[in-house]
XYZ file of C-alpha atoms in Angstrom:
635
model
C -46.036 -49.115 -0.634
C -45.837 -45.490 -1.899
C -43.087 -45.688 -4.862
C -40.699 -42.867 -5.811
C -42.622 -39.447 -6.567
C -40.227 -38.483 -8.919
C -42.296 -36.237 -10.403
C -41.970 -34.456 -14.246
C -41.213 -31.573 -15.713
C -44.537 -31.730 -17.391
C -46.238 -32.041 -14.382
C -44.557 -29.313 -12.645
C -46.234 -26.701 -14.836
C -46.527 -23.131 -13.934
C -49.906 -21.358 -13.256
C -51.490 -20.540 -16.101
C -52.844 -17.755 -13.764
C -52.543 -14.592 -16.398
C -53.167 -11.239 -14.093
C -49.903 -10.579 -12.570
C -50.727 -9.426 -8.890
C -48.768 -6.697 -6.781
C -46.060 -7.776 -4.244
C -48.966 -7.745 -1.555
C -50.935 -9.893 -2.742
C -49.855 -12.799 -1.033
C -50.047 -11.302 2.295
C -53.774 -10.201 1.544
C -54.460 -13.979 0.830
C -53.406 -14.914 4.141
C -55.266 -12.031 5.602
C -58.679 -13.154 3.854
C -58.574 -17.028 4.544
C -57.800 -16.406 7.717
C -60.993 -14.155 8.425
C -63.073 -16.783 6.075
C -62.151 -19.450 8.634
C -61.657 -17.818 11.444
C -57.807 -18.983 11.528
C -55.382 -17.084 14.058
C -53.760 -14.946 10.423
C -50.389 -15.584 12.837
C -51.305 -19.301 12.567
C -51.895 -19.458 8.994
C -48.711 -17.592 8.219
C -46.280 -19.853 10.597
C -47.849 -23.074 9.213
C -47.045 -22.043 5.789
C -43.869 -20.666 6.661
C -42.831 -24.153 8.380
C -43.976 -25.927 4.721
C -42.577 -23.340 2.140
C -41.153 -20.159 3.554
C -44.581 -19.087 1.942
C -42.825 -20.088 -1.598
C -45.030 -20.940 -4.716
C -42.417 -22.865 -6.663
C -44.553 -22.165 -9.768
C -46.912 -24.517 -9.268
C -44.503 -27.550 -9.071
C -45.025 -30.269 -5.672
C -42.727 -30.857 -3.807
C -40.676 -34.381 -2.555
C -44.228 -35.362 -1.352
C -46.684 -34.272 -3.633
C -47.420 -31.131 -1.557
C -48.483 -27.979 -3.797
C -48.339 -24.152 -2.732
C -47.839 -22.072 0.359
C -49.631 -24.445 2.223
C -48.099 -27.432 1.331
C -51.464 -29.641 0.311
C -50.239 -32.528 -0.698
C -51.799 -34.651 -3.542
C -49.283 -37.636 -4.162
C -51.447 -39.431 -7.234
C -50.086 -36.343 -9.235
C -46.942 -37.862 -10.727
C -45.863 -41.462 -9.328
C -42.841 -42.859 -10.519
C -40.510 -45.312 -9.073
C -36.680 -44.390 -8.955
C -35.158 -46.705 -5.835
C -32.463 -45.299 -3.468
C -29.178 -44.867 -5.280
C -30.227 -47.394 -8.173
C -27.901 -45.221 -10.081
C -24.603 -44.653 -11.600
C -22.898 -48.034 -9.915
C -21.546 -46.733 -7.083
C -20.340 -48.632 -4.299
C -21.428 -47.341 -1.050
C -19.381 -49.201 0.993
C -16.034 -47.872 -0.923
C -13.416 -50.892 0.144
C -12.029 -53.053 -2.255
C -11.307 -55.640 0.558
C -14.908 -56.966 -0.041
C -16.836 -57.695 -3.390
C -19.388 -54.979 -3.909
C -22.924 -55.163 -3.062
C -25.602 -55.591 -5.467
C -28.007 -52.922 -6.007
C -31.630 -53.509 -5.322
C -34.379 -52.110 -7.914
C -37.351 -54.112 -6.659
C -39.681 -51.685 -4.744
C -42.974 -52.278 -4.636
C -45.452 -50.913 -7.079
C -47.841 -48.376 -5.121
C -51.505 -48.809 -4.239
C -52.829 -45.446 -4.820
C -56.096 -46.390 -2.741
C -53.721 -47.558 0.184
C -52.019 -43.671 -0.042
C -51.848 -42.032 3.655
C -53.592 -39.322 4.849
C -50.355 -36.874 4.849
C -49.914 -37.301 1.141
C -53.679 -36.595 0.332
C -54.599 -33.151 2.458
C -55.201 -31.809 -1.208
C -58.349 -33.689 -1.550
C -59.537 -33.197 1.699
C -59.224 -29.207 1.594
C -60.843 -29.655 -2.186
C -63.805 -31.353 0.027
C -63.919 -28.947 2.771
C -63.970 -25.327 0.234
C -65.575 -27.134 -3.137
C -62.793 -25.276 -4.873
C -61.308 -27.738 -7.605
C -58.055 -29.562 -6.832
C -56.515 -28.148 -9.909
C -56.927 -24.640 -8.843
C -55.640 -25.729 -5.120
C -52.175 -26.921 -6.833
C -51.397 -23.520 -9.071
C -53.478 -20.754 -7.378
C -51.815 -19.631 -4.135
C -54.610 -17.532 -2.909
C -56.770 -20.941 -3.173
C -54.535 -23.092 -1.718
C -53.902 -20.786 1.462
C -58.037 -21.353 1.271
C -57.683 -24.881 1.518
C -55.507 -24.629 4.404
C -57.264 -22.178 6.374
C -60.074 -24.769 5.404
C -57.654 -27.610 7.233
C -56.465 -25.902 10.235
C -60.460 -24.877 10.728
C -61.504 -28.409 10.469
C -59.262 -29.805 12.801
C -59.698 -27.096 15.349
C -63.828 -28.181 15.175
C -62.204 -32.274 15.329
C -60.580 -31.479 18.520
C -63.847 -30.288 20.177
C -62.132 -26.511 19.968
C -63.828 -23.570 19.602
C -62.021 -21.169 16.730
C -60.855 -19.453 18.851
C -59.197 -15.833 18.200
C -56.493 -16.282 20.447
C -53.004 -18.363 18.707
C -52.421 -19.923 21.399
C -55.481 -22.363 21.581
C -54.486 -23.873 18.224
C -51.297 -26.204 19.327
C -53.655 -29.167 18.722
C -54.443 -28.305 15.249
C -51.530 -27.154 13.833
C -50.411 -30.438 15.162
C -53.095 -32.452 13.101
C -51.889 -30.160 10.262
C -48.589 -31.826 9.833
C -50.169 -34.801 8.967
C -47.686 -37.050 11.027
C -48.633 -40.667 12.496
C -46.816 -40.255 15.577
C -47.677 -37.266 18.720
C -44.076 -36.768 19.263
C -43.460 -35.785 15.374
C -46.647 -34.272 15.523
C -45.801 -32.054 18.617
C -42.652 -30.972 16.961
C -44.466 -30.003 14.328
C -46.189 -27.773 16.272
C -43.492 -26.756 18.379
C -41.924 -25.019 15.459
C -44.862 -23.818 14.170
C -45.143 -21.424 16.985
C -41.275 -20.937 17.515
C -42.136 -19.214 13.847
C -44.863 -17.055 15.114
C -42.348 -16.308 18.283
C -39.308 -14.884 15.861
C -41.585 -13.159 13.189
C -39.979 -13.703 9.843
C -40.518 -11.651 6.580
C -39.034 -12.253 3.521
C -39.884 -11.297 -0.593
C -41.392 -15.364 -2.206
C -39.522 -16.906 -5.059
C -42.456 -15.174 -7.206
C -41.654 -11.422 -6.033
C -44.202 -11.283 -3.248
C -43.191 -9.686 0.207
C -44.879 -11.621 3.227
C -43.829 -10.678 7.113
C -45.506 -11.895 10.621
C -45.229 -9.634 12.954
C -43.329 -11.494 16.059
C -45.081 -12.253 19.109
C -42.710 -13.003 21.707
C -45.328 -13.618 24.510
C -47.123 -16.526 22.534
C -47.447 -19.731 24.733
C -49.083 -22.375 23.354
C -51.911 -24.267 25.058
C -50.264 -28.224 24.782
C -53.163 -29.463 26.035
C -55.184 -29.144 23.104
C -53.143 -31.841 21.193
C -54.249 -34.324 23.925
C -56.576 -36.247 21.738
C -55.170 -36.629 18.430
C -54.820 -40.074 19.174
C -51.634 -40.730 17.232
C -49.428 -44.088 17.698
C -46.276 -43.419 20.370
C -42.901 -44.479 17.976
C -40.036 -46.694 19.287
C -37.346 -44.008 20.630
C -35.843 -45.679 23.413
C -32.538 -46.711 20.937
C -32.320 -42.952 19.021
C -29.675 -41.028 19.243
C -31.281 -37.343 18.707
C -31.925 -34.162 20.108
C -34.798 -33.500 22.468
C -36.326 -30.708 19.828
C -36.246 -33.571 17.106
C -39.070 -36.432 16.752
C -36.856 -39.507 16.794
C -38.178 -43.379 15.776
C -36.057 -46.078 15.856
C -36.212 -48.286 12.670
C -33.031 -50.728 12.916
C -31.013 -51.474 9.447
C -30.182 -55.213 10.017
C -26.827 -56.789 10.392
C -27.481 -60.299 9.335
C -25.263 -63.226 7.777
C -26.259 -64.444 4.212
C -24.786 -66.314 1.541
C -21.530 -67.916 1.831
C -19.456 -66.246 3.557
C -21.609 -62.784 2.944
C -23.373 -60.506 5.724
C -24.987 -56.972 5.803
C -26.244 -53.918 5.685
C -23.422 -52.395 7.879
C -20.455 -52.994 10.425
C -20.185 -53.309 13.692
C -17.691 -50.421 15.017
C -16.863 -48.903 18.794
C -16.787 -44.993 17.426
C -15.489 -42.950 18.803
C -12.969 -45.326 20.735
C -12.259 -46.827 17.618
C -12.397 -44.568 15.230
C -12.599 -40.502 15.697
C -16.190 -39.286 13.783
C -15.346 -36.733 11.480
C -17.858 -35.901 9.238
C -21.606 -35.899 8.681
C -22.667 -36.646 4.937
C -25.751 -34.855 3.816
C -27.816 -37.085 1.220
C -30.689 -37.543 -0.547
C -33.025 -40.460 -1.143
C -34.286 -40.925 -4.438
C -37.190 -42.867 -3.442
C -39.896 -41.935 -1.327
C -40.356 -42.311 2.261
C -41.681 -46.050 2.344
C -39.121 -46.992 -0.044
C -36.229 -45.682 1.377
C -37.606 -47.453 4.493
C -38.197 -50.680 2.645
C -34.575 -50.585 1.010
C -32.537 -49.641 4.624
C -34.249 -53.031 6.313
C -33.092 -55.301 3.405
C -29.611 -56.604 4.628
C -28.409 -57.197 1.056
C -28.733 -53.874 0.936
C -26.525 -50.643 2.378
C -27.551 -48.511 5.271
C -26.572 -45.068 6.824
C -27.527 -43.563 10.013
C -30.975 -41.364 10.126
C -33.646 -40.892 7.399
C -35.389 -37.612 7.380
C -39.003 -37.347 6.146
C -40.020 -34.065 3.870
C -43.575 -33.448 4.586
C -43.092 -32.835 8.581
C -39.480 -33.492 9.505
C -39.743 -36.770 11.400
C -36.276 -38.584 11.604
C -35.939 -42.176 11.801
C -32.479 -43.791 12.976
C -31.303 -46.767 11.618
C -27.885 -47.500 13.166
C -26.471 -46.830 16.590
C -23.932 -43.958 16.160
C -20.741 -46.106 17.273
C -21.136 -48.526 14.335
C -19.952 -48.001 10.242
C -23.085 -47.444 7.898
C -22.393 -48.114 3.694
C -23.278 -44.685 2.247
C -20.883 -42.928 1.238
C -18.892 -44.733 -1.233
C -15.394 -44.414 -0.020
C -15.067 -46.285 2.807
C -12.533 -43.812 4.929
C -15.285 -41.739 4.803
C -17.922 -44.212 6.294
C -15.683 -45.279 8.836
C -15.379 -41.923 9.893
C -18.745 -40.583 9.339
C -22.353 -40.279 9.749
C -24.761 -40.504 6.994
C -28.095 -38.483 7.183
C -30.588 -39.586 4.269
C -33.328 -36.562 3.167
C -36.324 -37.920 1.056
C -36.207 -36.224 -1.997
C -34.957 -36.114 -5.833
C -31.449 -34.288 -7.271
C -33.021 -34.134 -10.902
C -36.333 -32.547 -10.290
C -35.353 -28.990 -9.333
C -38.884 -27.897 -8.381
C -39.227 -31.155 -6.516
C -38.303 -28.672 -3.379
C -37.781 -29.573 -0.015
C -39.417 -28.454 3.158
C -39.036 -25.962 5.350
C -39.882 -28.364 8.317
C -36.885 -30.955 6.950
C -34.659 -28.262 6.805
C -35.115 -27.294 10.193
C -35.487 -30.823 11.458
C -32.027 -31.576 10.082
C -30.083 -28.900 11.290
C -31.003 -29.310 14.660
C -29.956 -33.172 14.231
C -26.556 -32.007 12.590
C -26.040 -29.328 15.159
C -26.148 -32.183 18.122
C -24.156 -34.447 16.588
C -21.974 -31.704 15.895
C -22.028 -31.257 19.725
C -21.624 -34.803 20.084
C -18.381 -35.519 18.019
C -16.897 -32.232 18.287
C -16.861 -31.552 14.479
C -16.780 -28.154 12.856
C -19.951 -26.470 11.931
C -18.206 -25.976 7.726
C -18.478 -27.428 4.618
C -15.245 -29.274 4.966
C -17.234 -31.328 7.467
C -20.646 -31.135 6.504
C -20.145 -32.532 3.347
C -22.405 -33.875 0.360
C -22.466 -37.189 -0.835
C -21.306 -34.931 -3.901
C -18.680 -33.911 -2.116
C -17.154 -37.337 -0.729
C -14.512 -38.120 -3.466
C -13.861 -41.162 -5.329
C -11.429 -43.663 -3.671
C -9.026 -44.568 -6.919
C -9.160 -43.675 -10.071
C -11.413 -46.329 -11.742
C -14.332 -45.077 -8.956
C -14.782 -41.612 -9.687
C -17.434 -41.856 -12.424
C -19.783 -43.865 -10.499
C -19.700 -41.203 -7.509
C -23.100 -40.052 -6.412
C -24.070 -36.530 -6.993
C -26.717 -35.692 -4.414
C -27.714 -33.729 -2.946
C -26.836 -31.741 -5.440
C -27.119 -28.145 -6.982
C -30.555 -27.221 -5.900
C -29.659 -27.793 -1.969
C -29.739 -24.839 0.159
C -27.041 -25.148 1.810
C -26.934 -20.875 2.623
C -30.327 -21.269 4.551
C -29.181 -24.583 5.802
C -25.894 -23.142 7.023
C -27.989 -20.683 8.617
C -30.153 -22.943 10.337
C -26.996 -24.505 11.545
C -25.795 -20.882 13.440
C -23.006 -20.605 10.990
C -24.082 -18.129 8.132
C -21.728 -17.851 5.264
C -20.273 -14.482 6.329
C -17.097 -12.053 4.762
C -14.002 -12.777 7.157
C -12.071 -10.869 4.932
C -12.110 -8.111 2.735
C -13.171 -8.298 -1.347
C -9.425 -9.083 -2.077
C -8.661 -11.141 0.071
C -6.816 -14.557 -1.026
C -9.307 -17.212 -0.048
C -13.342 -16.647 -0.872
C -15.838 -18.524 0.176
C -18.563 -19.452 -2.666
C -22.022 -17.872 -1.563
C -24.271 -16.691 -4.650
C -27.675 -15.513 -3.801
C -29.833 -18.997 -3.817
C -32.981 -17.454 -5.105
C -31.745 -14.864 -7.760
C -28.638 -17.802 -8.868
C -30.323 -19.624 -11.335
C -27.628 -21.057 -13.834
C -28.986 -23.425 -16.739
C -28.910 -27.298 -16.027
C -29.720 -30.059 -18.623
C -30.719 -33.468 -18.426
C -32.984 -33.400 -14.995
C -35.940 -34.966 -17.486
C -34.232 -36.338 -20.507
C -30.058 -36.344 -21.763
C -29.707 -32.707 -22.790
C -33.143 -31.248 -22.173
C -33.165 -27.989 -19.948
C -34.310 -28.408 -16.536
C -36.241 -25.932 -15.101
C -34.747 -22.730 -14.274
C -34.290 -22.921 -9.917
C -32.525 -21.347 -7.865
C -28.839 -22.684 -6.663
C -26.184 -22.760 -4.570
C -23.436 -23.823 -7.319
C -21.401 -21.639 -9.420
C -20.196 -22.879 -12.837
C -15.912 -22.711 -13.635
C -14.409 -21.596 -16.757
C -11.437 -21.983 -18.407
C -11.242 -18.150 -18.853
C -12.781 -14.945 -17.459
C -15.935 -15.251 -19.921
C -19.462 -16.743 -19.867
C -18.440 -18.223 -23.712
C -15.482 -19.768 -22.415
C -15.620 -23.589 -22.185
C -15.885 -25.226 -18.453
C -12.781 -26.439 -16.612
C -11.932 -30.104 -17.588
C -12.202 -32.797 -14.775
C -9.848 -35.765 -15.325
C -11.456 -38.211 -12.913
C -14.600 -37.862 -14.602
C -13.322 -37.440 -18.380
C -10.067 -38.880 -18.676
C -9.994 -38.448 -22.909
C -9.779 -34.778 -21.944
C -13.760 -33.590 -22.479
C -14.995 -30.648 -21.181
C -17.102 -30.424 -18.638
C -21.118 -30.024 -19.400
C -24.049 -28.008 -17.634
C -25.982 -31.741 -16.932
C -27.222 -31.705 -13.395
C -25.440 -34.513 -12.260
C -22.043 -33.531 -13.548
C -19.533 -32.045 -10.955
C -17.023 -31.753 -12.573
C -16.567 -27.854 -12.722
C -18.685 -26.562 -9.977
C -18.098 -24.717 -6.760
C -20.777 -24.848 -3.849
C -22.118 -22.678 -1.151
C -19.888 -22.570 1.871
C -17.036 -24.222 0.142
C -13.467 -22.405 0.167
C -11.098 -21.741 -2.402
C -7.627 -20.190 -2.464
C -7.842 -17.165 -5.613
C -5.648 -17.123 -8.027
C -6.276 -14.105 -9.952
C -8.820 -11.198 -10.469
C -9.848 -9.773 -13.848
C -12.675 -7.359 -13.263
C -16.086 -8.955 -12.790
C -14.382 -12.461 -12.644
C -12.023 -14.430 -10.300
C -10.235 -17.560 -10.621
C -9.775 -19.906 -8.102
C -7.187 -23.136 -7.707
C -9.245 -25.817 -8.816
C -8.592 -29.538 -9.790
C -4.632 -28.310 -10.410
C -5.480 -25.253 -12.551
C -7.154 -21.840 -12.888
C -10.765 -21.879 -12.858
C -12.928 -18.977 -13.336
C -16.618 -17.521 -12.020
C -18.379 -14.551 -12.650
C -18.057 -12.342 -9.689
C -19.620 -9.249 -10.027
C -19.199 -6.697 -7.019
C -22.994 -5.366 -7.992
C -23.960 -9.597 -6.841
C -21.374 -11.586 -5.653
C -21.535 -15.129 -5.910
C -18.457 -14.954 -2.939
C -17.060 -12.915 -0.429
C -13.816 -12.548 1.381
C -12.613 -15.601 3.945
C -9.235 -15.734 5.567
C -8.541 -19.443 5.834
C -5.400 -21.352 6.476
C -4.000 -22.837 2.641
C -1.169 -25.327 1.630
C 1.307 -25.628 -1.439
C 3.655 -27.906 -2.299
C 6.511 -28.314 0.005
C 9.335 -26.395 -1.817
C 11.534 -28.340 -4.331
C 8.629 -30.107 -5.185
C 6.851 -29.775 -9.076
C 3.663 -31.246 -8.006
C 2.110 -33.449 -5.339
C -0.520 -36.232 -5.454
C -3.559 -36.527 -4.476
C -5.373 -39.003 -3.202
C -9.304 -40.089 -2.148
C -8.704 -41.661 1.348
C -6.119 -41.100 3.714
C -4.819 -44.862 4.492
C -1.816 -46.104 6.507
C 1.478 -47.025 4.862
C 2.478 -50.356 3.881
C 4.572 -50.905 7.296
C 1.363 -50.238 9.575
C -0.311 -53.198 8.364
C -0.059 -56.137 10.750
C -0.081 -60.059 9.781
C -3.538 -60.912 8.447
C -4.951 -57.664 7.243
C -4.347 -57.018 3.763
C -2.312 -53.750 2.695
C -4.884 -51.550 1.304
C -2.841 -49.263 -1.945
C -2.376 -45.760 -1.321
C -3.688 -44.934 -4.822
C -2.975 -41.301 -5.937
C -6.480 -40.033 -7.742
C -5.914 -38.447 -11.693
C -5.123 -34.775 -10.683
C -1.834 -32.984 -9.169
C -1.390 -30.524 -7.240
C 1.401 -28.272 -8.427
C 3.893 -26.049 -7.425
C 2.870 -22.212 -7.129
C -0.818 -23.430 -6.430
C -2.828 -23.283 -3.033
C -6.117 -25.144 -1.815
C -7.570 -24.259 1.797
C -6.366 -26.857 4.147
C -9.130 -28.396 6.342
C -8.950 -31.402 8.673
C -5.401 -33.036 9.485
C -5.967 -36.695 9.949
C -3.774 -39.722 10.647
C -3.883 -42.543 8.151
C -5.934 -45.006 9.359
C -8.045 -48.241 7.908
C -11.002 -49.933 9.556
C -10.573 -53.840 8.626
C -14.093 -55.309 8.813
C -14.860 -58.046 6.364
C -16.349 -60.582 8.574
C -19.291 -60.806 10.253
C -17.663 -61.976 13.426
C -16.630 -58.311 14.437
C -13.773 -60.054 16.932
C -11.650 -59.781 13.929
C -12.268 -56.306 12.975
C -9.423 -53.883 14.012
C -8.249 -50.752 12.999
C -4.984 -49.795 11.687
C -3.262 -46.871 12.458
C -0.154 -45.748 10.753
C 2.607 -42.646 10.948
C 1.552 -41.120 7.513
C -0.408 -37.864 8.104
C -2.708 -36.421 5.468
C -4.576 -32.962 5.307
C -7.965 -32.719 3.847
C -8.059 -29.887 0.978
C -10.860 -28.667 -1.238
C -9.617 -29.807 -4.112
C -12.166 -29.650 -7.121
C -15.981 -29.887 -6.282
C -15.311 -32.878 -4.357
C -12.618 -32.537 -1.137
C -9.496 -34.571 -1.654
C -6.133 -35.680 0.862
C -2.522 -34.877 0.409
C 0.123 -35.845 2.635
C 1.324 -33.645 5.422
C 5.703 -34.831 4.608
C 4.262 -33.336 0.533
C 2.933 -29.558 1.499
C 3.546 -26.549 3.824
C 0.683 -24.855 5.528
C 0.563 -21.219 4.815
C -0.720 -19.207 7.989
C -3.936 -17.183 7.320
């Protein structure tokens, strides 16, 4: 079993590469490998593209062990075991109606002789070039060598000529991705040359400016991924998009113990229960872990698992029944969790292009499917999903966390983070440059110790208009009153990419935003904005009223609650929201409670009441008010 590769700062190194090259550079690299071994230089370029958006990330691997442009992946670098959501003592489930589950810390110790073939192309382009494996992981000009060296290899496997012509590579660009399986392996390639179709060009996180040219005429010859002889995956129970590589591992839903059952409910969504939101995750294991932990039924489940060194998505639960992710369980009733293998502490620990695109696609059909909007009040992180009373906000998760991209994500999705309004307008939408953004984090290694400067999608909040200024205070989180910290994993003054706020004031380079019931403050320089204009529909307290709770789950009132199903308490959360202050209004939802604590599902039912709630964005986290508390203000 391959453990966690939760891999350390001190093995994420920069090159110790001294000459500083010019901002061609990189493009010459491709330019020469590709001529060395006779690679398609459109080829070379796409591949890499689909891996790292031709990225160095200083040297660091990534979720999988996979180093530079190409992605050559050596896994024995830094091994480490950290099971799925071992931490912080969450509840996934989120419903006090049942006792919560225990968490499971006994993954298997790895056999590095038993590693696959994906998670050890390093060593096999090291093989094929006789350049060292060290300079493979921190030179990029060597490891584009060692994957020119790959593609050329597999082209000569296949019983293809290398050929000049980008089209007769489909087969090996398919071997490239390293997948077990032709239809992840065909998807693979399918992007590959949807890359070489569009033509991007952008400047690499290390200053270097990279384009390929577009060829819209390129058609692939399919036929030369006929004999890979890969194993055909289970699909005929997925729920995905035909552009996604779907396998169907089922999380089991088994009795045990007295009176005990698991790792999810049976549900009839969306008859039952409207879907409402999809919750973007991240493992904190490894792929066979996280696989390993979702078939235990003492353990919790959520919908699809998404692999980072080609994209391939396995589902776990059929869409119309209740995974335990999320921690609050309104929000699993009502939502779909989608789990991406990778780590929220190790910042260079970066994610792939190919997940990226794998997941958006997945998000934008289930999108489709449940008619949910395409924002971030909706495609929420598990950092997002707020704590259900009081005495469970510490122990929410934090991931995906800061180093997410949710920009290029967003853009994946079709729904770029655009102005809708000019640079005064009363609502912004949080958008700082992801690469450029790179505010200091502690405690991704050790309790206090920097993390490695990354770029990121969060800004910090201030109590006033200055970088000196101490952060905002969260009261869920702190309730003796301490300020809020620059750790990683606390959220408790940060805004994110593609969330909205209502302003509420301006002071030069900085603006302050309704946050958590009070001012909150960002720099937000016209020269680089960190957000632009949004018009967006906001709510305030209904008038007469000094302030207005707020709560972590919409449920019913008392009265809604027939004989045998226990009232669940309509706990208000720590914070207020007070007169004279606005949050952006998102989703208006009946209360509503999905009893299931048996494992006979006949007695499962759903309870419905007349209360009506409104989601906000409330702090880093979204929140619910009730509708009878606030007046919507039109945009």
């Amino acid at each position: 079993m391959v453990a966690a590769l939760l891999l350390t700062l001190g093995s994420a190194a920069p090159s110790a590469t001294a000459e500083r090259p010019g901002p061609d550079a990189l493009q010459r690299d491709f330019a020469a490998a590709a001529a060395e071994y006779s690679v398609p230089e459109s080829v070379l370029l796409a591949v890499s593209y689909l891996q790292s958006r031709w990225d160095g990330h200083g040297g660091a691997p990534s979720v999988t062990g996979g180093y530079g442009p190409m992605h050559l992946t050596d896994a024995r670098a830094a091994l480490a075991d950290a099971p799925h959501h071992s931490h912080e003592g969450e509840d996934p489930r989120g419903d006090t109606a049942r006792p919560v589950p225990a968490p499971r810390v006994d993954a298997d110790v790895p056999d590095l002789s038993a590693l696959p073939a994906r998670l050890r192309t390093l060593e096999r382009a090291a093989a094929l070039t006789g350049i060292p494996a060290e300079r493979l992981r921190t030179s990029p000009g060597a490891n584009i060598r060692g994957g020119a060296a790959l593609l050329a290899d597999a082209q000569r496997k296949l019983g293809q000529e290398p050929s000049a012509d980008p089209a007769d590579w489909y087969g090996a660009v398919a071997r490239f991705s390293g997948a077990d399986d032709t239809a992840t392996a065909r998807t693979f390639a399918d992007d590959v040359y949807d890359v070489i179709r569009s033509g991007p060009a952008r400047v690499t996180d290390s200053g270097q400016r990279v384009a390929l040219a577009a060829d819209s005429a390129v058609r692939p010859d399919t036929a030369t991924a006929a004999g890979l002889g890969l194993r055909t995956v289970d699909a005929d129970l997925t729920e995905c998009p035909r552009s996604v590589a779907c396998e169907w591992i089922p999380a089991p839903y088994e009795e045990f113990g007295e009176g005990d059952y698991g790792n999810h409910d049976k549900a009839q969504r969306p008859g039952s229960q409207s879907v409402d939101y999809i919750v973007i995750h991240d493992t904190e294991a490894s792929w066979d872990t996280t696989l390993q932990l979702v078939q235990d039924p003492e353990y919790v489940s959520w919908q699809y698992s998404l692999r980072s060194s080609d994209g391939h998505v396995a589902q776990h639960l059929r869409l119309k029944d209740v995974g335990w992710h999320a921690g609050n369980w309104f929000v699993n009733a009502k939502s779909i969790g989608l789990e991406h293998e990778g780590f929220l502490v190790n910042p260079d620990a970066w994610y792939t292009e190919a997940m990226y695109r794998t997941s958006a696609r997945l998000v934008r059909y289930l999108a489709h499917r449940y008619d949910i909007p395409l924002d971030r009040q909706h495609i929420i992180g598990h950092d997002n999903v707020p704590g259900t009373v009081p005495s469970t906000i510490p122990g929410m998760h934090t991931d995906p966390g800061p180093y997410w991209d949710w920009a290029h994500y967003f853009t994946l999705l079709g729904r770029s983070f655009v102005p809708t309004a000019g640079p005064g307008a009363a609502v912004v939408t949080i958008r700082p440059d992801y690469g450029s953004h790179r505010p200091a984090y502690t405690s991704c290694a050790k309790p206090a110790d920097a993390c490695a400067p990354h770029g990121s999608g969060a800004v910090r909040l201030h109590t006033a208009p200055e970088a000196s200024a101490p952060l905002v205070k969260d009261a869920g989180l702190r309730p003796d009153g301490a300020d809020s910290t620059d750790g990683v994993n606390d959220t408790g003054a940060r805004a994110s990419t593609g969330q909205q706020y209502a302003v509420a004031e301006r002071r030069g380079d900085w603006t302050a935003i309704w946050y958590l019931g009070q001012k909150a403050w960002f720099h937000n320089p016209r020269s680089q904005p960190t957000a632009v204009g949004a018009r967006a529909a906001v709510l305030t307290p209904r008038e007469g009223l000094v302030e207005v709770p707020v709560y972590g789950r919409a449920y019913p009132e008392a009265s809604a609650y027939p004989a045998g199903v226990p009232v669940q308490a309509v706990t208000p959360l720590p914070y207020k929201l007070l007169a004279g202050q606005r949050y952006v209004a998102g989703e208006r939802t009946p209360g509503e409670y999905y009893y299931a604590t048996t494992y006979d599902t006949s007695g499962h039912t759903v309870v419905r009441g007349q209360e009506v709630y409104y989601e906000i964005q409330f702090g880093h986290r979204v929140a619910f008010v009730k509708a009878a508390d606030v007046r919507v203000l039109s945009r």
